Tab-separated table of C-alpha atoms in Angstrom:
chain	number	residue	atom	x	y	z
A	168	MET	CA	-91.266	122.834	-22.999
A	169	SER	CA	-91.041	119.106	-22.599
A	170	GLU	CA	-93.063	116.060	-21.900
A	171	SER	CA	-93.735	115.689	-18.268
A	172	GLY	CA	-91.002	113.567	-16.722
A	173	ASN	CA	-91.757	110.418	-14.854
A	174	ASP	CA	-91.356	111.066	-11.207
A	175	SER	CA	-88.946	108.365	-10.205
A	176	GLY	CA	-88.946	109.397	-6.582
A	177	LYS	CA	-85.172	109.614	-6.683
A	178	ASP	CA	-85.093	113.351	-6.635
A	179	SER	CA	-85.771	115.747	-3.959
A	180	THR	CA	-87.592	118.680	-5.448
A	181	ARG	CA	-88.575	121.687	-3.504
A	182	SER	CA	-89.334	125.297	-3.805
A	183	ASN	CA	-88.580	127.713	-1.073
A	184	PRO	CA	-91.940	128.942	0.250
A	185	ALA	CA	-90.454	132.263	1.294
A	186	GLU	CA	-89.295	132.746	-2.256
A	187	GLY	CA	-92.730	132.001	-3.595
A	188	VAL	CA	-92.517	131.094	-7.253
A	189	ARG	CA	-88.885	132.058	-7.506
A	190	THR	CA	-86.711	129.064	-6.660
A	191	LEU	CA	-86.643	125.452	-7.773
A	192	VAL	CA	-84.201	122.872	-6.413
A	193	ILE	CA	-83.660	119.360	-7.757
A	194	GLU	CA	-81.104	117.035	-6.190
A	195	ARG	CA	-80.000	113.520	-6.987
A	196	VAL	CA	-77.063	111.270	-6.112
A	197	PHE	CA	-75.477	109.656	-9.159
A	198	PRO	CA	-73.216	106.601	-8.820
A	199	HIS	CA	-70.522	108.335	-10.847
A	200	PRO	CA	-67.470	110.440	-10.023
A	201	PRO	CA	-67.701	114.244	-10.228
A	202	GLU	CA	-65.323	114.257	-13.232
A	203	LYS	CA	-67.813	112.363	-15.345
A	204	ILE	CA	-70.761	114.489	-14.348
A	205	TRP	CA	-68.737	117.622	-14.946
A	206	ARG	CA	-68.086	116.463	-18.504
A	207	ALA	CA	-71.794	115.872	-19.068
A	208	LEU	CA	-72.497	119.370	-17.803
A	209	THR	CA	-69.787	121.203	-19.721
A	210	GLU	CA	-69.076	119.420	-23.009
A	211	GLY	CA	-71.488	120.788	-25.586
A	212	GLN	CA	-71.992	117.482	-27.375
A	213	LEU	CA	-72.732	115.579	-24.167
A	214	LEU	CA	-74.874	118.428	-22.871
A	215	GLN	CA	-76.962	118.239	-26.020
A	216	GLU	CA	-77.614	114.555	-25.451
A	217	TRP	CA	-79.473	115.077	-22.217
A	218	LEU	CA	-80.436	118.746	-22.119
A	219	MET	CA	-80.684	120.698	-25.387
A	220	LYS	CA	-78.766	121.800	-28.445
A	221	ASN	CA	-76.321	124.471	-27.387
A	222	ASP	CA	-73.147	126.395	-28.076
A	223	PHE	CA	-71.991	126.296	-24.491
A	224	GLN	CA	-68.362	126.921	-23.542
A	225	PRO	CA	-67.160	126.634	-19.936
A	226	ALA	CA	-65.842	130.197	-19.835
A	227	VAL	CA	-67.186	132.910	-17.575
A	228	GLY	CA	-68.909	135.600	-19.622
A	229	HIS	CA	-69.515	133.319	-22.616
A	230	GLN	CA	-72.927	133.958	-24.124
A	231	PHE	CA	-74.722	130.996	-25.582
A	232	SER	CA	-78.161	129.600	-26.193
A	233	PHE	CA	-80.058	126.411	-25.673
A	234	ARG	CA	-82.417	125.527	-28.495
A	235	ALA	CA	-85.453	123.349	-28.036
A	236	MET	CA	-88.188	122.580	-30.528
A	237	PRO	CA	-90.194	125.770	-31.089
A	238	VAL	CA	-93.848	125.603	-30.097
A	239	PRO	CA	-96.608	128.144	-30.808
A	240	GLY	CA	-95.904	131.119	-28.602
A	241	TRP	CA	-92.361	130.077	-27.798
A	242	SER	CA	-89.294	130.293	-30.021
A	243	GLY	CA	-87.619	127.430	-28.191
A	244	VAL	CA	-84.550	129.596	-27.623
A	245	ILE	CA	-83.092	130.115	-24.173
A	246	GLU	CA	-80.484	132.864	-23.973
A	247	CYS	CA	-77.731	132.199	-21.485
A	248	LYS	CA	-74.506	133.604	-20.139
A	249	VAL	CA	-71.933	131.709	-18.113
A	250	LEU	CA	-71.628	133.170	-14.628
A	251	VAL	CA	-69.525	130.708	-12.633
A	252	VAL	CA	-67.137	127.920	-13.629
A	253	ASP	CA	-65.581	126.290	-10.590
A	254	HIS	CA	-64.052	123.100	-11.966
A	255	LEU	CA	-65.754	119.931	-10.663
A	256	ARG	CA	-67.643	121.934	-8.057
A	257	LYS	CA	-69.925	124.613	-9.365
A	258	LEU	CA	-71.352	125.824	-12.648
A	259	SER	CA	-73.849	128.565	-13.152
A	260	TYR	CA	-75.441	130.412	-16.039
A	261	SER	CA	-78.258	132.831	-16.605
A	262	TRP	CA	-81.332	131.401	-18.293
A	263	GLY	CA	-83.549	133.822	-20.137
A	264	THR	CA	-86.654	132.982	-22.106
A	265	LEU	CA	-90.119	134.458	-22.577
A	266	GLY	CA	-88.877	137.663	-20.979
A	267	LEU	CA	-88.077	135.823	-17.774
A	268	ASP	CA	-84.583	135.900	-16.420
A	269	SER	CA	-83.502	133.177	-14.081
A	270	VAL	CA	-80.227	131.649	-12.978
A	271	VAL	CA	-79.413	127.953	-13.146
A	272	GLN	CA	-76.756	126.780	-10.727
A	273	TRP	CA	-75.205	123.326	-10.591
A	274	THR	CA	-73.375	122.136	-7.501
A	275	LEU	CA	-71.417	118.869	-7.345
A	276	THR	CA	-70.502	117.362	-4.003
A	277	PRO	CA	-68.712	114.030	-3.525
A	278	ALA	CA	-71.105	111.627	-1.810
A	279	GLU	CA	-70.868	108.026	-0.664
A	280	GLY	CA	-70.653	105.901	-3.784
A	281	GLY	CA	-70.881	108.809	-6.165
A	282	THR	CA	-71.731	112.440	-6.530
A	283	HIS	CA	-74.542	114.542	-5.195
A	284	LEU	CA	-75.788	116.852	-7.938
A	285	ARG	CA	-77.907	119.828	-7.070
A	286	MET	CA	-79.659	122.057	-9.578
A	287	GLU	CA	-81.075	125.299	-8.363
A	288	GLN	CA	-83.047	127.543	-10.654
A	289	SER	CA	-83.830	130.903	-9.200
A	290	GLY	CA	-86.436	132.525	-11.371
A	291	PHE	CA	-86.761	136.196	-12.037
A	292	GLY	CA	-83.188	136.714	-10.944
A	293	PRO	CA	-81.018	139.670	-11.909
A	294	ASP	CA	-83.527	141.725	-13.771
A	295	ARG	CA	-81.836	143.211	-16.785
A	296	GLU	CA	-85.120	144.515	-18.142
A	297	ALA	CA	-85.061	147.259	-15.591
A	298	ASN	CA	-81.949	148.578	-17.274
A	299	TYR	CA	-82.998	149.131	-20.825
A	300	LYS	CA	-85.640	151.009	-22.760
A	301	GLY	CA	-86.343	152.988	-19.641
A	302	ALA	CA	-88.530	150.188	-18.455
A	303	LYS	CA	-89.606	150.765	-14.921
A	304	TYR	CA	-91.337	147.479	-14.357
A	305	GLY	CA	-89.057	144.526	-14.008
A	306	TRP	CA	-90.270	141.040	-13.425
A	307	GLN	CA	-88.960	140.962	-9.896
A	308	ARG	CA	-91.147	143.767	-8.777
A	309	PHE	CA	-94.036	142.507	-10.822
A	310	ILE	CA	-93.834	139.036	-9.343
A	311	GLY	CA	-93.585	140.546	-5.895
A	312	ASN	CA	-96.893	142.270	-6.505
A	313	LEU	CA	-98.277	139.259	-8.288
A	314	GLU	CA	-97.917	137.188	-5.169
A	315	HIS	CA	-100.286	139.538	-3.383
A	316	VAL	CA	-102.770	139.241	-6.213
A	317	LEU	CA	-102.501	135.462	-6.132
A	318	ASP	CA	-102.885	135.360	-2.363
A	319	GLU	CA	-106.201	137.065	-2.789
A	320	LEU	CA	-107.283	134.488	-5.341
A	321	VAL	CA	-106.814	131.513	-3.053
B	1058	MET	CA	-94.741	124.883	-20.343
B	1059	GLN	CA	-98.395	124.643	-21.141
B	1060	ALA	CA	-99.941	126.851	-23.811
B	1061	ALA	CA	-102.022	128.949	-21.447
B	1062	ALA	CA	-98.960	129.774	-19.371
B	1063	ASN	CA	-97.076	130.643	-22.551
B	1064	ASN	CA	-99.731	133.143	-23.547
B	1065	VAL	CA	-99.792	134.761	-20.164
B	1066	PHE	CA	-96.013	134.923	-19.912
B	1067	ARG	CA	-95.759	136.322	-23.402
B	1068	ALA	CA	-98.381	138.965	-22.747
B	1069	LEU	CA	-96.587	139.993	-19.595
B	1070	ALA	CA	-93.093	139.815	-21.040
B	1071	ASP	CA	-93.401	143.453	-22.057
B	1072	PRO	CA	-92.724	145.944	-19.258
B	1073	THR	CA	-95.357	148.421	-20.427
B	1074	ARG	CA	-98.007	145.708	-20.509
B	1075	ARG	CA	-97.006	144.600	-17.036
B	1076	ALA	CA	-97.309	148.183	-15.846
B	1077	ILE	CA	-100.763	148.536	-17.422
B	1078	PHE	CA	-101.945	145.234	-15.994
B	1079	GLU	CA	-100.618	146.093	-12.580
B	1080	GLU	CA	-102.265	149.486	-12.652
B	1081	LEU	CA	-105.576	147.786	-13.431
B	1082	THR	CA	-105.213	145.295	-10.595
B	1083	ARG	CA	-104.318	148.109	-8.231
B	1084	ARG	CA	-106.916	150.666	-9.145
B	1085	GLY	CA	-109.691	148.698	-10.717
B	1086	GLU	CA	-111.457	149.541	-13.935
B	1087	GLN	CA	-110.075	152.367	-16.051
B	1088	THR	CA	-110.594	153.997	-19.409
B	1089	VAL	CA	-108.097	153.840	-22.246
B	1090	HIS	CA	-107.549	157.560	-21.736
B	1091	ALA	CA	-106.613	157.166	-18.100
B	1092	LEU	CA	-104.323	154.267	-18.936
B	1093	THR	CA	-102.655	156.304	-21.666
B	1094	ARG	CA	-101.876	159.069	-19.210
B	1095	TYR	CA	-100.507	156.522	-16.796
B	1096	ALA	CA	-98.414	154.516	-19.279
B	1097	GLY	CA	-96.777	157.539	-20.863
B	1098	VAL	CA	-96.977	156.113	-24.389
B	1099	SER	CA	-99.354	156.943	-27.246
B	1100	GLN	CA	-102.971	155.859	-27.169
B	1101	PRO	CA	-102.583	153.556	-30.198
B	1102	ALA	CA	-99.688	151.895	-28.393
B	1103	VAL	CA	-101.807	151.442	-25.272
B	1104	SER	CA	-104.651	150.008	-27.346
B	1105	LYS	CA	-102.258	147.539	-28.931
B	1106	HIS	CA	-100.983	146.455	-25.525
B	1107	LEU	CA	-104.541	146.069	-24.284
B	1108	THR	CA	-105.337	143.848	-27.255
B	1109	VAL	CA	-102.487	141.525	-26.329
B	1110	LEU	CA	-103.611	141.471	-22.708
B	1111	LYS	CA	-107.154	140.784	-23.827
B	1112	ARG	CA	-106.035	137.867	-25.977
B	1113	ALA	CA	-104.333	136.353	-22.944
B	1114	LYS	CA	-107.606	136.904	-21.060
B	1115	LEU	CA	-105.783	139.117	-18.600
B	1116	VAL	CA	-108.186	142.024	-19.106
B	1117	ARG	CA	-111.816	142.497	-20.093
B	1118	HIS	CA	-113.405	145.534	-21.589
B	1119	ARG	CA	-116.803	147.155	-21.906
B	1120	HIS	CA	-117.994	150.146	-23.853
B	1121	GLU	CA	-119.739	153.005	-22.165
B	1122	GLY	CA	-120.592	155.911	-24.415
B	1123	ARG	CA	-117.450	156.829	-26.294
B	1124	GLU	CA	-115.150	155.367	-23.728
B	1125	THR	CA	-113.827	151.832	-23.449
B	1126	HIS	CA	-113.275	150.667	-19.905
B	1127	TYR	CA	-110.819	147.942	-19.039
B	1128	ARG	CA	-110.479	145.838	-15.961
B	1129	ALA	CA	-108.018	143.169	-14.880
B	1130	GLN	CA	-108.899	139.484	-14.779
B	1131	PRO	CA	-106.432	138.217	-12.193
B	1132	ASP	CA	-107.802	134.674	-12.533
B	1133	ALA	CA	-105.940	134.485	-15.827
B	1134	LEU	CA	-102.698	134.526	-13.857
B	1135	ALA	CA	-103.350	131.064	-12.493
B	1136	PRO	CA	-101.176	129.321	-15.134
B	1137	ILE	CA	-98.170	131.253	-13.875
B	1138	VAL	CA	-98.610	129.611	-10.523
B	1139	ASP	CA	-98.032	126.304	-12.265
B	1140	TRP	CA	-94.787	127.355	-13.894
B	1141	LEU	CA	-92.673	125.830	-11.161
B	1142	ASP	CA	-94.432	122.495	-11.541
B	1143	HIS	CA	-93.701	122.541	-15.234
B	1144	TYR	CA	-90.072	123.449	-14.767
B	1145	GLY	CA	-89.850	120.810	-12.062
B	1146	ALA	CA	-91.168	118.150	-14.440
B	1147	PHE	CA	-88.832	119.424	-17.149
B	1148	TRP	CA	-85.737	119.153	-14.967
B	1149	ARG	CA	-86.653	115.760	-13.497
B	1150	GLU	CA	-87.018	114.383	-16.978
B	1151	ARG	CA	-83.629	115.878	-17.909
B	1152	PHE	CA	-82.070	114.356	-14.787
B	1153	ASP	CA	-83.317	110.958	-15.993
B	1154	ARG	CA	-81.744	111.557	-19.369
B	1155	LEU	CA	-78.508	112.634	-17.707
B	1156	GLU	CA	-78.525	109.443	-15.689
B	1157	SER	CA	-78.840	107.256	-18.767
B	1158	LEU	CA	-76.154	109.280	-20.550
B	1159	LEU	CA	-73.790	108.763	-17.606
B	1160	GLU	CA	-74.439	105.027	-17.848
B	1161	ARG	CA	-73.455	105.062	-21.506
B	1162	MET	CA	-70.343	107.248	-21.123
B	1163	GLU	CA	-66.875	105.777	-20.780
B	1164	PRO	CA	-65.751	105.889	-17.172
């Protein structure tokens, strides 16, 4: 999906062990006011500069996509839908690619000298696959079982 | 995301293939016939799904008489375990880009 980023040590990254492979959190304090960060998160042109090409609109229910360079086996398209727009505080959208549904949530909190930005990606979130084509096996359940399989591998 | 993970994710992106794979991990080796009964789709469809799973190295097969037996290769799931690491690297790199964008933006 991308070149591996240099680990600057500025972030705190963690996954919730209880959630297994399901949640990723990245946090960083930026020496900028929330207004500026909010613009970078919600203005399509700015968003493209640091994340990906997109047709994002800060409106709940808006469906959009992020487009990265396609690679063999991956179209480079991430299908999204805006879930939460809480001006200067919270932004969340679904993030679906490769048959995996997750939710990306941004939280801005004023901090000393700037803004604390938190990104939480909960993988395998609301599982829409269970609701169409009569599919009985959603990712959530599959991953639940997968964890048992993986436990046995270790 | 690395190529191996892509293959595995793609193979398992289909609910029927996940069901077949899971059935094989749960019950061990099975024939195409048994899997067809279980999956509730046609045998050609099951064979097609098995081919995709095979390509991702998620299943192996052997012939015995007229029957083809399949079994799961759970080791092939290992790349999925790494997916968080890859997403983590992805987002950290994007955070760096965001930081430099914020520097360039008007206050």
